PDB file of C-alpha atoms in Angstrom:
ATOM      1  CA  UNK A 886      93.788  75.711 104.524  1.00 48.00           C
ATOM      2  CA  UNK A 887      96.411  75.028 107.147  1.00 54.00           C
ATOM      3  CA  UNK A 888      95.774  78.020 109.347  1.00 55.00           C
ATOM      4  CA  UNK A 889      94.529  76.905 112.751  1.00 55.00           C
ATOM      5  CA  UNK A 890      94.916  80.385 114.213  1.00 58.00           C
ATOM      6  CA  UNK A 891      92.639  81.943 111.573  1.00 72.00           C
ATOM      7  CA  UNK A 892      94.929  84.956 111.231  1.00 88.00           C
ATOM      8  CA  UNK A 893      93.435  87.757 109.194  1.00 90.00           C
ATOM      9  CA  UNK A 894      95.622  90.339 107.500  1.00 90.00           C
ATOM     10  CA  UNK A 895      93.871  93.697 107.813  1.00 93.00           C
ATOM     11  CA  UNK A 896      93.338  95.946 104.812  1.00 91.00           C
ATOM     12  CA  UNK A 897      95.696  98.886 104.376  1.00 92.00           C
ATOM     13  CA  UNK A 898      93.620 102.087 103.928  1.00 94.00           C
ATOM     14  CA  UNK A 899      96.484 103.860 102.153  1.00 96.00           C
ATOM     15  CA  UNK A 900      96.793 101.019  99.645  1.00 94.00           C
ATOM     16  CA  UNK A 901      93.031 101.144  99.095  1.00 94.00           C
ATOM     17  CA  UNK A 902      93.297 104.829  98.152  1.00 96.00           C
ATOM     18  CA  UNK A 903      96.230 104.100  95.840  1.00 96.00           C
ATOM     19  CA  UNK A 904      94.212 101.317  94.198  1.00 95.00           C
ATOM     20  CA  UNK A 905      91.219 103.611  93.611  1.00 96.00           C
ATOM     21  CA  UNK A 906      93.423 106.346  92.153  1.00 97.00           C
ATOM     22  CA  UNK A 907      95.203 103.820  89.923  1.00 95.00           C
ATOM     23  CA  UNK A 908      91.937 102.377  88.624  1.00 96.00           C
ATOM     24  CA  UNK A 909      90.566 105.876  87.991  1.00 97.00           C
ATOM     25  CA  UNK A 910      93.701 106.917  86.087  1.00 97.00           C
ATOM     26  CA  UNK A 911      93.653 103.724  84.016  1.00 93.00           C
ATOM     27  CA  UNK A 912      89.987 104.255  83.132  1.00 96.00           C
ATOM     28  CA  UNK A 913      90.822 107.830  82.111  1.00 95.00           C
ATOM     29  CA  UNK A 914      93.744 106.642  79.982  1.00 92.00           C
ATOM     30  CA  UNK A 915      91.512 104.021  78.383  1.00 89.00           C
ATOM     31  CA  UNK A 916      88.846 106.612  77.569  1.00 92.00           C
ATOM     32  CA  UNK A 917      91.489 108.941  76.116  1.00 90.00           C
ATOM     33  CA  UNK A 918      92.918 106.050  74.113  1.00 84.00           C
ATOM     34  CA  UNK A 919      89.512 105.202  72.687  1.00 87.00           C
ATOM     35  CA  UNK A 920      88.909 108.824  71.688  1.00 86.00           C
ATOM     36  CA  UNK A 921      92.388 109.060  70.153  1.00 82.00           C
ATOM     37  CA  UNK A 922      91.881 105.831  68.220  1.00 80.00           C
ATOM     38  CA  UNK A 923      88.528 107.031  66.890  1.00 82.00           C
ATOM     39  CA  UNK A 924      90.150 110.225  65.584  1.00 80.00           C
ATOM     40  CA  UNK A 925      93.087 108.301  64.169  1.00 76.00           C
ATOM     41  CA  UNK A 926      90.823 105.794  62.438  1.00 76.00           C
ATOM     42  CA  UNK A 927      88.690 108.636  61.024  1.00 78.00           C
ATOM     43  CA  UNK A 928      91.887 110.166  59.606  1.00 73.00           C
ATOM     44  CA  UNK A 929      92.861 106.843  58.069  1.00 70.00           C
ATOM     45  CA  UNK A 930      89.354 106.455  56.624  1.00 74.00           C
ATOM     46  CA  UNK A 931      89.806 109.808  54.870  1.00 73.00           C
ATOM     47  CA  UNK A 932      92.935 108.426  53.195  1.00 68.00           C
ATOM     48  CA  UNK A 933      91.049 105.480  51.699  1.00 68.00           C
ATOM     49  CA  UNK A 934      90.199 107.124  48.400  1.00 67.00           C
ATOM     50  CA  UNK A 935      93.599 108.751  47.899  1.00 74.00           C
ATOM     51  CA  UNK A 936      96.229 106.368  49.269  1.00 71.00           C
ATOM     52  CA  UNK A 937      95.065 102.898  50.329  1.00 75.00           C
ATOM     53  CA  UNK A 938      98.655 101.658  50.759  1.00 78.00           C
ATOM     54  CA  UNK A 939      99.382 104.491  53.175  1.00 78.00           C
ATOM     55  CA  UNK A 940      96.201 103.642  55.088  1.00 77.00           C
ATOM     56  CA  UNK A 941      97.254 100.018  55.456  1.00 79.00           C
ATOM     57  CA  UNK A 942     100.748 101.041  56.572  1.00 84.00           C
ATOM     58  CA  UNK A 943      99.378 103.416  59.218  1.00 81.00           C
ATOM     59  CA  UNK A 944      97.057 100.727  60.565  1.00 81.00           C
ATOM     60  CA  UNK A 945      99.925  98.254  60.733  1.00 86.00           C
ATOM     61  CA  UNK A 946     102.074 100.813  62.567  1.00 87.00           C
ATOM     62  CA  UNK A 947      99.270 101.453  65.063  1.00 85.00           C
ATOM     63  CA  UNK A 948      98.825  97.731  65.677  1.00 87.00           C
ATOM     64  CA  UNK A 949     102.563  97.292  66.200  1.00 91.00           C
ATOM     65  CA  UNK A 950     102.599 100.084  68.799  1.00 91.00           C
ATOM     66  CA  UNK A 951      99.685  98.440  70.603  1.00 88.00           C
ATOM     67  CA  UNK A 952     101.497  95.082  70.462  1.00 92.00           C
ATOM     68  CA  UNK A 953     104.590  96.548  72.125  1.00 94.00           C
ATOM     69  CA  UNK A 954     102.449  98.094  74.879  1.00 92.00           C
ATOM     70  CA  UNK A 955     100.634  94.781  75.382  1.00 93.00           C
ATOM     71  CA  UNK A 956     103.884  92.831  75.526  1.00 95.00           C
ATOM     72  CA  UNK A 957     105.512  95.170  78.035  1.00 96.00           C
ATOM     73  CA  UNK A 958     102.455  95.204  80.296  1.00 95.00           C
ATOM     74  CA  UNK A 959     102.070  91.401  80.236  1.00 96.00           C
ATOM     75  CA  UNK A 960     105.758  90.824  80.939  1.00 97.00           C
ATOM     76  CA  UNK A 961     105.682  93.349  83.795  1.00 96.00           C
ATOM     77  CA  UNK A 962     102.564  91.868  85.364  1.00 96.00           C
ATOM     78  CA  UNK A 963     103.853  88.317  84.921  1.00 97.00           C
ATOM     79  CA  UNK A 964     107.174  89.207  86.542  1.00 98.00           C
ATOM     80  CA  UNK A 965     105.420  90.846  89.494  1.00 96.00           C
ATOM     81  CA  UNK A 966     103.190  87.782  89.900  1.00 96.00           C
ATOM     82  CA  UNK A 967     106.154  85.401  89.652  1.00 97.00           C
ATOM     83  CA  UNK A 968     107.989  87.303  92.394  1.00 97.00           C
ATOM     84  CA  UNK A 969     104.890  87.107  94.589  1.00 95.00           C
ATOM     85  CA  UNK A 970     104.585  83.360  93.857  1.00 96.00           C
ATOM     86  CA  UNK A 971     108.232  82.685  94.718  1.00 97.00           C
ATOM     87  CA  UNK A 972     107.903  84.630  97.976  1.00 96.00           C
ATOM     88  CA  UNK A 973     104.822  82.579  98.819  1.00 96.00           C
ATOM     89  CA  UNK A 974     106.644  79.307  98.122  1.00 96.00           C
ATOM     90  CA  UNK A 975     109.760  80.308 100.107  1.00 96.00           C
ATOM     91  CA  UNK A 976     107.891  81.672 103.140  1.00 95.00           C
ATOM     92  CA  UNK A 977     105.197  78.976 103.141  1.00 94.00           C
ATOM     93  CA  UNK A 978     102.579  81.681 103.662  1.00 94.00           C
ATOM     94  CA  UNK A 979     100.045  83.404 101.425  1.00 93.00           C
ATOM     95  CA  UNK A 980     100.017  86.373 101.288  1.00 93.00           C
ATOM     96  CA  UNK A 981     103.744  86.520 102.050  1.00 93.00           C
ATOM     97  CA  UNK A 982     104.878  88.353 105.201  1.00 92.00           C
ATOM     98  CA  UNK A 983     105.002  92.120 104.797  1.00 90.00           C
ATOM     99  CA  UNK A 984     102.383  92.180 102.050  1.00 91.00           C
ATOM    100  CA  UNK A 985      99.843  94.997 102.146  1.00 93.00           C
ATOM    101  CA  UNK A 986      96.331  94.071 101.032  1.00 93.00           C
ATOM    102  CA  UNK A 987      93.354  96.135  99.856  1.00 93.00           C
ATOM    103  CA  UNK A 988      90.801  94.050 101.774  1.00 93.00           C
ATOM    104  CA  UNK A 989      90.891  91.866 104.874  1.00 93.00           C
ATOM    105  CA  UNK A 990      92.534  88.585 103.850  1.00 92.00           C
ATOM    106  CA  UNK A 991      92.798  85.226 105.587  1.00 93.00           C
ATOM    107  CA  UNK A 992      96.450  84.175 105.880  1.00 93.00           C
ATOM    108  CA  UNK A 993      97.021  80.707 104.398  1.00 93.00           C
ATOM    109  CA  UNK A 994     100.012  78.622 105.517  1.00 93.00           C
ATOM    110  CA  UNK A 995     101.442  75.170 104.898  1.00 93.00           C
ATOM    111  CA  UNK A 996     100.541  72.998 101.924  1.00 95.00           C
ATOM    112  CA  UNK A 997      97.675  75.270 100.892  1.00 94.00           C
ATOM    113  CA  UNK A 998     100.093  78.205 100.643  1.00 94.00           C
ATOM    114  CA  UNK A 999     102.452  76.051  98.571  1.00 95.00           C
ATOM    115  CA  UNK A1000      99.579  75.235  96.185  1.00 96.00           C
ATOM    116  CA  UNK A1001      98.716  78.940  95.936  1.00 95.00           C
ATOM    117  CA  UNK A1002     102.335  79.812  95.188  1.00 96.00           C
ATOM    118  CA  UNK A1003     102.865  77.068  92.612  1.00 97.00           C
ATOM    119  CA  UNK A1004      99.574  77.830  90.870  1.00 97.00           C
ATOM    120  CA  UNK A1005     100.443  81.519  90.700  1.00 97.00           C
ATOM    121  CA  UNK A1006     103.902  80.669  89.371  1.00 97.00           C
ATOM    122  CA  UNK A1007     102.414  78.570  86.551  1.00 98.00           C
ATOM    123  CA  UNK A1008      99.995  81.357  85.628  1.00 98.00           C
ATOM    124  CA  UNK A1009     102.846  83.890  85.750  1.00 98.00           C
ATOM    125  CA  UNK A1010     104.877  81.837  83.278  1.00 98.00           C
ATOM    126  CA  UNK A1011     101.835  81.629  80.972  1.00 98.00           C
ATOM    127  CA  UNK A1012     101.338  85.417  81.136  1.00 97.00           C
ATOM    128  CA  UNK A1013     105.033  86.162  80.507  1.00 98.00           C
ATOM    129  CA  UNK A1014     105.140  83.673  77.633  1.00 97.00           C
ATOM    130  CA  UNK A1015     102.046  85.177  76.024  1.00 96.00           C
ATOM    131  CA  UNK A1016     103.548  88.641  76.497  1.00 95.00           C
ATOM    132  CA  UNK A1017     106.503  87.516  74.380  1.00 96.00           C
ATOM    133  CA  UNK A1018     105.071  85.028  71.883  1.00 96.00           C
ATOM    134  CA  UNK A1019     101.793  86.701  70.890  1.00 94.00           C
ATOM    135  CA  UNK A1020     103.321  90.090  69.972  1.00 94.00           C
ATOM    136  CA  UNK A1021     106.158  88.448  68.009  1.00 94.00           C
ATOM    137  CA  UNK A1022     103.782  86.147  66.142  1.00 93.00           C
ATOM    138  CA  UNK A1023     101.321  88.954  65.402  1.00 92.00           C
ATOM    139  CA  UNK A1024     104.134  91.328  64.363  1.00 90.00           C
ATOM    140  CA  UNK A1025     105.355  88.788  61.813  1.00 91.00           C
ATOM    141  CA  UNK A1026     101.811  88.282  60.543  1.00 89.00           C
ATOM    142  CA  UNK A1027     101.441  92.049  60.112  1.00 87.00           C
ATOM    143  CA  UNK A1028     104.716  92.189  58.188  1.00 87.00           C
ATOM    144  CA  UNK A1029     103.188  89.802  55.668  1.00 85.00           C
ATOM    145  CA  UNK A1030     100.478  92.401  54.946  1.00 74.00           C
ATOM    146  CA  UNK A1031     102.836  95.351  54.600  1.00 72.00           C
ATOM    147  CA  UNK A1032     102.720  96.903  51.136  1.00 64.00           C
TER     148      UNK A1032
END
C-alpha cells in the first residue's frame, strides 16, 4: 500500500445506522418473501391433481418474476460498483475522496489504489454481465418448458 501517512478514514455513524436499517429491512423482506413463496407453492401444489399445465405455467411465471428482480438488482449493484471503481482509478485513492464508510478504513493511494480500482471494475463487469446473460438464458430455457 502506498500510503506513507497511514491516513484512516473514520466511520460515519449516520451511515452505520442506515446500513443497520437497510439490512434489517432486507431481512424482513426476505422473510416475507419466503412466507409468500411457501403459500404460493402450497396453492400450486393444490392444483396438481386438477390442472398440471396451469401449475407448470404458474411456476414458470414465478421464476420469470424472480429472474427480472435478480437481473435488475445485479445490474444496479454492478453499475454502482463500476462507478466506485472508476472514481478510484481517476482519483488514485481508495476509497475515493468524499466516500463515507461504515467502519474505520485505511486510505490506499498510488499503484495499490489503481489495483483496487481495476479489480473492482473487472468484478463489476462480471456482475453486470451475469445480471443480463443469466436471466435471458434462463428465461429462454423456461420458455422451452411452457405448455
